Short mmCIF file of C-alpha atoms and ligand atoms in Angstrom, two decimals:
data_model
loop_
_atom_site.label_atom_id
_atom_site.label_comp_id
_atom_site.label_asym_id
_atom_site.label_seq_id
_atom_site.Cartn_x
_atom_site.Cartn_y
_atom_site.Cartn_z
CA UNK A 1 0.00 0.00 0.00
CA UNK A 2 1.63 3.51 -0.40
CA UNK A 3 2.26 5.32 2.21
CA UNK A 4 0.68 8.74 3.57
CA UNK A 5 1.87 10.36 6.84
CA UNK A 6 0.28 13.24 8.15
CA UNK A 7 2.94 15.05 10.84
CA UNK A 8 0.14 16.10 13.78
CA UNK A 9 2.80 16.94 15.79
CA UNK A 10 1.15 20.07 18.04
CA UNK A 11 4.37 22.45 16.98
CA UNK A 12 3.95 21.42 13.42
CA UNK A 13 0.46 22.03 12.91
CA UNK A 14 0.44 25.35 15.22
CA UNK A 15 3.10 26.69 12.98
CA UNK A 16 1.27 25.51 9.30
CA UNK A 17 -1.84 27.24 10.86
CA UNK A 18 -0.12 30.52 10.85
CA UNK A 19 1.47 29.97 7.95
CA UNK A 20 -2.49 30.01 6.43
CA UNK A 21 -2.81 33.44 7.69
CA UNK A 22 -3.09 35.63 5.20
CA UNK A 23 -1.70 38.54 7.34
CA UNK A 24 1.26 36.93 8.13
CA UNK A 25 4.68 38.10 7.00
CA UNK A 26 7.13 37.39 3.92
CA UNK A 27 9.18 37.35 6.89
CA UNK A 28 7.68 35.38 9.41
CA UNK A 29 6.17 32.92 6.82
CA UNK A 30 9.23 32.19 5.38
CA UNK A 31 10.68 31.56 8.94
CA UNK A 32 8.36 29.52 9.86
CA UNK A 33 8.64 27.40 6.67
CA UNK A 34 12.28 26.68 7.88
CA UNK A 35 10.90 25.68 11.36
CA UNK A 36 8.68 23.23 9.71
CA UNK A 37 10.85 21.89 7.85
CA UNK A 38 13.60 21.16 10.13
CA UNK A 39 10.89 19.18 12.00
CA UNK A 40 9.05 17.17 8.94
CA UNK A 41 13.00 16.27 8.25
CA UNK A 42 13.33 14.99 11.94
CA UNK A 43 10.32 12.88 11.42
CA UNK A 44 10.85 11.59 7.72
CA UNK A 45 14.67 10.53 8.40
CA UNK A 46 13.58 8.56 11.25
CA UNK A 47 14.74 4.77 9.52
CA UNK A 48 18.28 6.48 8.30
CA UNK A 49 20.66 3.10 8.91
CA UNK A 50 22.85 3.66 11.77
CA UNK A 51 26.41 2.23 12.29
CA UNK A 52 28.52 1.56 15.21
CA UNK A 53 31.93 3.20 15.61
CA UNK A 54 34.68 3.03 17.90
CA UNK A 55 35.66 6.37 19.92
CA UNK A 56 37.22 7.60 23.36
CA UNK A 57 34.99 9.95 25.93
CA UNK A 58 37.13 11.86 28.31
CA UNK A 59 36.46 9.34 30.51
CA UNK A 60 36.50 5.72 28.33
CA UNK A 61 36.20 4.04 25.60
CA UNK A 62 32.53 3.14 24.06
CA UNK A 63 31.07 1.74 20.38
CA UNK A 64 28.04 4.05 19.24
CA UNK A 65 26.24 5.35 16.37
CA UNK A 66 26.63 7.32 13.38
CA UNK A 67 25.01 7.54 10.41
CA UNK A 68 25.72 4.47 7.87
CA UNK A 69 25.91 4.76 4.50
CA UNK A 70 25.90 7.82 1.78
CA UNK A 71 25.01 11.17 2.82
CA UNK A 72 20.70 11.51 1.97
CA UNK A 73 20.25 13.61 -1.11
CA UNK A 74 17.69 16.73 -0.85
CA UNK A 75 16.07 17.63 -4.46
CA UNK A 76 14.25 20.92 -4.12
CA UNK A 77 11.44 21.50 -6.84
CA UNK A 78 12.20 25.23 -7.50
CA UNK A 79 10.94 27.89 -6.54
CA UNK A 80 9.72 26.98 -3.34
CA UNK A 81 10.74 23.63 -2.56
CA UNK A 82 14.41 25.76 -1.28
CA UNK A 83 11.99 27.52 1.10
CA UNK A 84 11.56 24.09 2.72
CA UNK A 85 15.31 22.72 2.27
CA UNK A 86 16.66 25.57 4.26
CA UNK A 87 15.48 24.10 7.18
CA UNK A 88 15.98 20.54 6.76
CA UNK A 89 19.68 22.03 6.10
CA UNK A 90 19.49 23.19 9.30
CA UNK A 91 19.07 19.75 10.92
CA UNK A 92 21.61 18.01 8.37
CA UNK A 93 24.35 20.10 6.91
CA UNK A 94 26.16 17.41 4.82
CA UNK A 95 23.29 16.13 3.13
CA UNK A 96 23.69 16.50 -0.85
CA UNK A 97 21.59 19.00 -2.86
CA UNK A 98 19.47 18.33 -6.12
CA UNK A 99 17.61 20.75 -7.95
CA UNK A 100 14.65 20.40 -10.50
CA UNK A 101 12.92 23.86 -12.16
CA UNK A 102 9.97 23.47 -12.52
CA UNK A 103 6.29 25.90 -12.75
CA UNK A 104 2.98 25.15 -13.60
CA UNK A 105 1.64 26.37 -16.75
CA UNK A 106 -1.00 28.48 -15.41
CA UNK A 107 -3.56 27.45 -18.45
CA UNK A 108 -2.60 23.17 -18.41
CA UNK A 109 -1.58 23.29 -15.09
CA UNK A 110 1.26 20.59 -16.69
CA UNK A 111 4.65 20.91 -15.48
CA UNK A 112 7.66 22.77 -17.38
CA UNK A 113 10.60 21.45 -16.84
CA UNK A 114 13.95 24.16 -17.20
CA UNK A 115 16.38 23.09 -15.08
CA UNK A 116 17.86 19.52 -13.34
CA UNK A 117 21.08 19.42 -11.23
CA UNK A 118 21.40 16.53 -9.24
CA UNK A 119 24.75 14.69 -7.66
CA UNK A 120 26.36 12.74 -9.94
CA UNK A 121 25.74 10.06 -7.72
CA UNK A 122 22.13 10.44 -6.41
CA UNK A 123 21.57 6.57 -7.56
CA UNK A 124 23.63 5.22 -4.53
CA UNK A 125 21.91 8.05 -2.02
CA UNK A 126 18.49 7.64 -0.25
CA UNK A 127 16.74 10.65 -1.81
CA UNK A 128 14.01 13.09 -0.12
CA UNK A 129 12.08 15.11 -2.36
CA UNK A 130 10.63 18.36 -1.38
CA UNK A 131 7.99 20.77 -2.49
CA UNK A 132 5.45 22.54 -0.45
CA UNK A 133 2.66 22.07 -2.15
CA UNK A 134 1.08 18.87 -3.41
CA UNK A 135 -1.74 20.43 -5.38
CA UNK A 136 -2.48 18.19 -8.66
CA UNK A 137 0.70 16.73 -8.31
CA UNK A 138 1.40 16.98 -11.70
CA UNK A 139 4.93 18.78 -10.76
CA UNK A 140 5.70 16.20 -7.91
CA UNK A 141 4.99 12.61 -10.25
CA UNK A 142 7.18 14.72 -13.12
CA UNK A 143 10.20 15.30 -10.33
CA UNK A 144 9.58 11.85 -9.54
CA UNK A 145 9.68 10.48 -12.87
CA UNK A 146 12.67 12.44 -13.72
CA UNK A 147 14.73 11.69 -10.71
CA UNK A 148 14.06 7.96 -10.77
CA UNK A 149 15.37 8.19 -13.94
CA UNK A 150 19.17 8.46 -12.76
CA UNK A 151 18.50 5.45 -10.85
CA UNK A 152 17.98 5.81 -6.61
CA UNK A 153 16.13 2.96 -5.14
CA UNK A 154 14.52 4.91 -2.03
CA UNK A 155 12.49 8.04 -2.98
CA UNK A 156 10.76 10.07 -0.49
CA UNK A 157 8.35 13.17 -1.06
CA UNK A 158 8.06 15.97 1.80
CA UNK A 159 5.44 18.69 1.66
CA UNK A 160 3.37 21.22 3.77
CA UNK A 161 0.21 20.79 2.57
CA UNK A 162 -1.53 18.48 -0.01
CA UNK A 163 -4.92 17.84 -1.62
CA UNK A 164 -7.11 15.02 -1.03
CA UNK A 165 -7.16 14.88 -5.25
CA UNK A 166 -2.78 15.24 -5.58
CA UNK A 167 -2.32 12.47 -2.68
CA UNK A 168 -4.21 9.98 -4.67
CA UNK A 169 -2.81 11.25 -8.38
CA UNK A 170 0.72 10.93 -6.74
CA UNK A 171 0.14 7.70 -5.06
CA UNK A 172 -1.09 6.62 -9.00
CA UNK A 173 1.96 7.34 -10.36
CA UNK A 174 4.66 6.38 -7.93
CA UNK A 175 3.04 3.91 -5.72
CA UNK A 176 6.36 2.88 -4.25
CA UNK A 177 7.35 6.52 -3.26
CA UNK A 178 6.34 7.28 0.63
CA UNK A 179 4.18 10.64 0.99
CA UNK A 180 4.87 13.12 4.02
CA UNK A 181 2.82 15.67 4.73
CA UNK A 182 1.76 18.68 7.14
CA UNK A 183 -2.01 18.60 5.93
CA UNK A 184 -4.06 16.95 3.69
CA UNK A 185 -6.58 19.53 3.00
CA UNK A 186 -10.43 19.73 1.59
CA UNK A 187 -10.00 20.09 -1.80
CA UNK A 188 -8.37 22.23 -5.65
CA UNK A 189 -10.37 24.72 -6.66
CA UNK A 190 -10.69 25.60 -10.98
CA UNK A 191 -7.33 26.83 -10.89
CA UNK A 192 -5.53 24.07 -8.93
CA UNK A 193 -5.20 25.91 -5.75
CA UNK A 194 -5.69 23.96 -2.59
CA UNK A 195 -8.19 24.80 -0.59
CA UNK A 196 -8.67 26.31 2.42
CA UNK A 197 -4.51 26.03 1.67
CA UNK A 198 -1.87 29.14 2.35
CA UNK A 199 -2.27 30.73 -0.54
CA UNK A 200 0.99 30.38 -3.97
CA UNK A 201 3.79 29.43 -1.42
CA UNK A 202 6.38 30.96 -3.95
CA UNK A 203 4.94 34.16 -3.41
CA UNK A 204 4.19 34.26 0.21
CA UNK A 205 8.17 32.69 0.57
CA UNK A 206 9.66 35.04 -1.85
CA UNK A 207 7.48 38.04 -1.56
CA UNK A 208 6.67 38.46 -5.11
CA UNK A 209 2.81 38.68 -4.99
C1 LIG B 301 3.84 25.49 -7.02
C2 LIG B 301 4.35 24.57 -5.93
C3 LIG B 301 4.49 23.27 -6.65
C4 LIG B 301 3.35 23.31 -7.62
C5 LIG B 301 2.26 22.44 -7.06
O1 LIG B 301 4.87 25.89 -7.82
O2 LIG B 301 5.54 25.00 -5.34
O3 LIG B 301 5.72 23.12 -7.34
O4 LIG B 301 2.90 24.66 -7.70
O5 LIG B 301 1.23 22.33 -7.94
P1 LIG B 301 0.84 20.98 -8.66
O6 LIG B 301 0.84 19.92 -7.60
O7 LIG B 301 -0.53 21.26 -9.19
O8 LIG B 301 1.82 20.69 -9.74
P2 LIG B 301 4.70 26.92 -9.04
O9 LIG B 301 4.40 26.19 -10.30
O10 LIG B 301 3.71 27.97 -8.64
O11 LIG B 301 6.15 27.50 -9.23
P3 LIG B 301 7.06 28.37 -8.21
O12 LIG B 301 7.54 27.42 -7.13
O13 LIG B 301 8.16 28.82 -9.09
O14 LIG B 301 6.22 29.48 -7.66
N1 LIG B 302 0.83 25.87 -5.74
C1 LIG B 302 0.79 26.68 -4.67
O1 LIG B 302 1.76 27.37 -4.38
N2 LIG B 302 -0.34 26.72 -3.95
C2 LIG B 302 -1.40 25.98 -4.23
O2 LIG B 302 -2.42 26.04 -3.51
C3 LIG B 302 -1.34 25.12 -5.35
C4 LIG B 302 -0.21 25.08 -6.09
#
């Protein structure tokens, strides 16, 4: 069965709720993006394989854990997908970075794709996708497609908020790909916006609306 986790973790969901506002900030939504995401990352990297190494306290020797393995890979779906990697930065500073451009054409809603920059090695690396917004999920199953193209075996997909309508497109498409959410909300309205939603997250990160 895929997977769908809603994070109702109290700080999580007090912070998404006033993200919604639509008084709030560019300054203090964008701020509190980061917060979120440094905890949907806590939660989501939960099964990273540990391994036992040898080291000296000041006061003796012990065997304990690290992370195993190659560093996780982050692939931000530009614009605002970076609003939500800055925080899960925060939390792990030597993960890898990918990058996919990508906007909605405002008529097809279908995704455009104009830019892809992954590590050259993103097959060997667990990989977490992120985007805020899970609305059709027409631009999440196209970063999907295109990523598992280059060959990773575990794909993950982080967002804020999604739509009852994306979830179940998404799950569709990429049935094997575990879905991590804030919110599922109520519903897209004609122009694919979720509703009762934040609002273009682009915008409210970046100011430009
Ligand atoms: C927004 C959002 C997602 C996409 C979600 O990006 O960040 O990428 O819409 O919608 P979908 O699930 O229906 O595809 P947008 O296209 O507005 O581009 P931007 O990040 O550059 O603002
Ligand atoms: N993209 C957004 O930024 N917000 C929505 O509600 C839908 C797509």
């Amino acid at each position: 069965m895929p997977e769908l986790t809603v994070l109702d973790h109290p700080l999580v969901q007090h912070k998404l709720t006033l993200m919604r506002r639509s008084k709030t900030s560019t300054a203090e939504f964008r701020r509190l993006v980061r917060e979120v995401a440094l905890l949907l990352c806590y939660e989501i990297t939960r099964d990273l394989p540990l391994e036992d190494i040898d080291l000296e306290t000041p006061l003796e020797p012990m065997r304990a854990s690290v992370l195993a393995g190659k560093k996780l890979c982050i692939v931000s779906i530009l614009r605002a997908g970076n609003g939500l990697l800055d925080g899960m930065l925060d939390l792990i500073p030597s993960a890898r970075v990918g990058h996919i451009g990508l906007y909605r054409d405002p008529a097809t809603l279908t995704p455009v794709e104009y830019y892809y920059k992954v590590p050259e090695d993103i097959a060997e690396r667990p990989v977490l996708v992120v985007d805020p917004m899970l609305a059709t999920a027409n631009s999440a199953v196209a970063a999907v497609e295109r990523i598992k193209r280059d060959g990773p075996a575990d794909v993950k997909m982080a967002c804020l908020l999604a739509a009852p309508e994306g979830v179940r497109r998404f799950h569709a498409a990429h049935p094997d790909v575990p879905v991590f959410t804030a919110a599922v909300d109520r519903q897209l309205n004609d122009h694919g916006y979720i509703l009762p939603g934040l609002g273009d997250a682009g915008d409210r990160i970046y100011g430009t609306r």
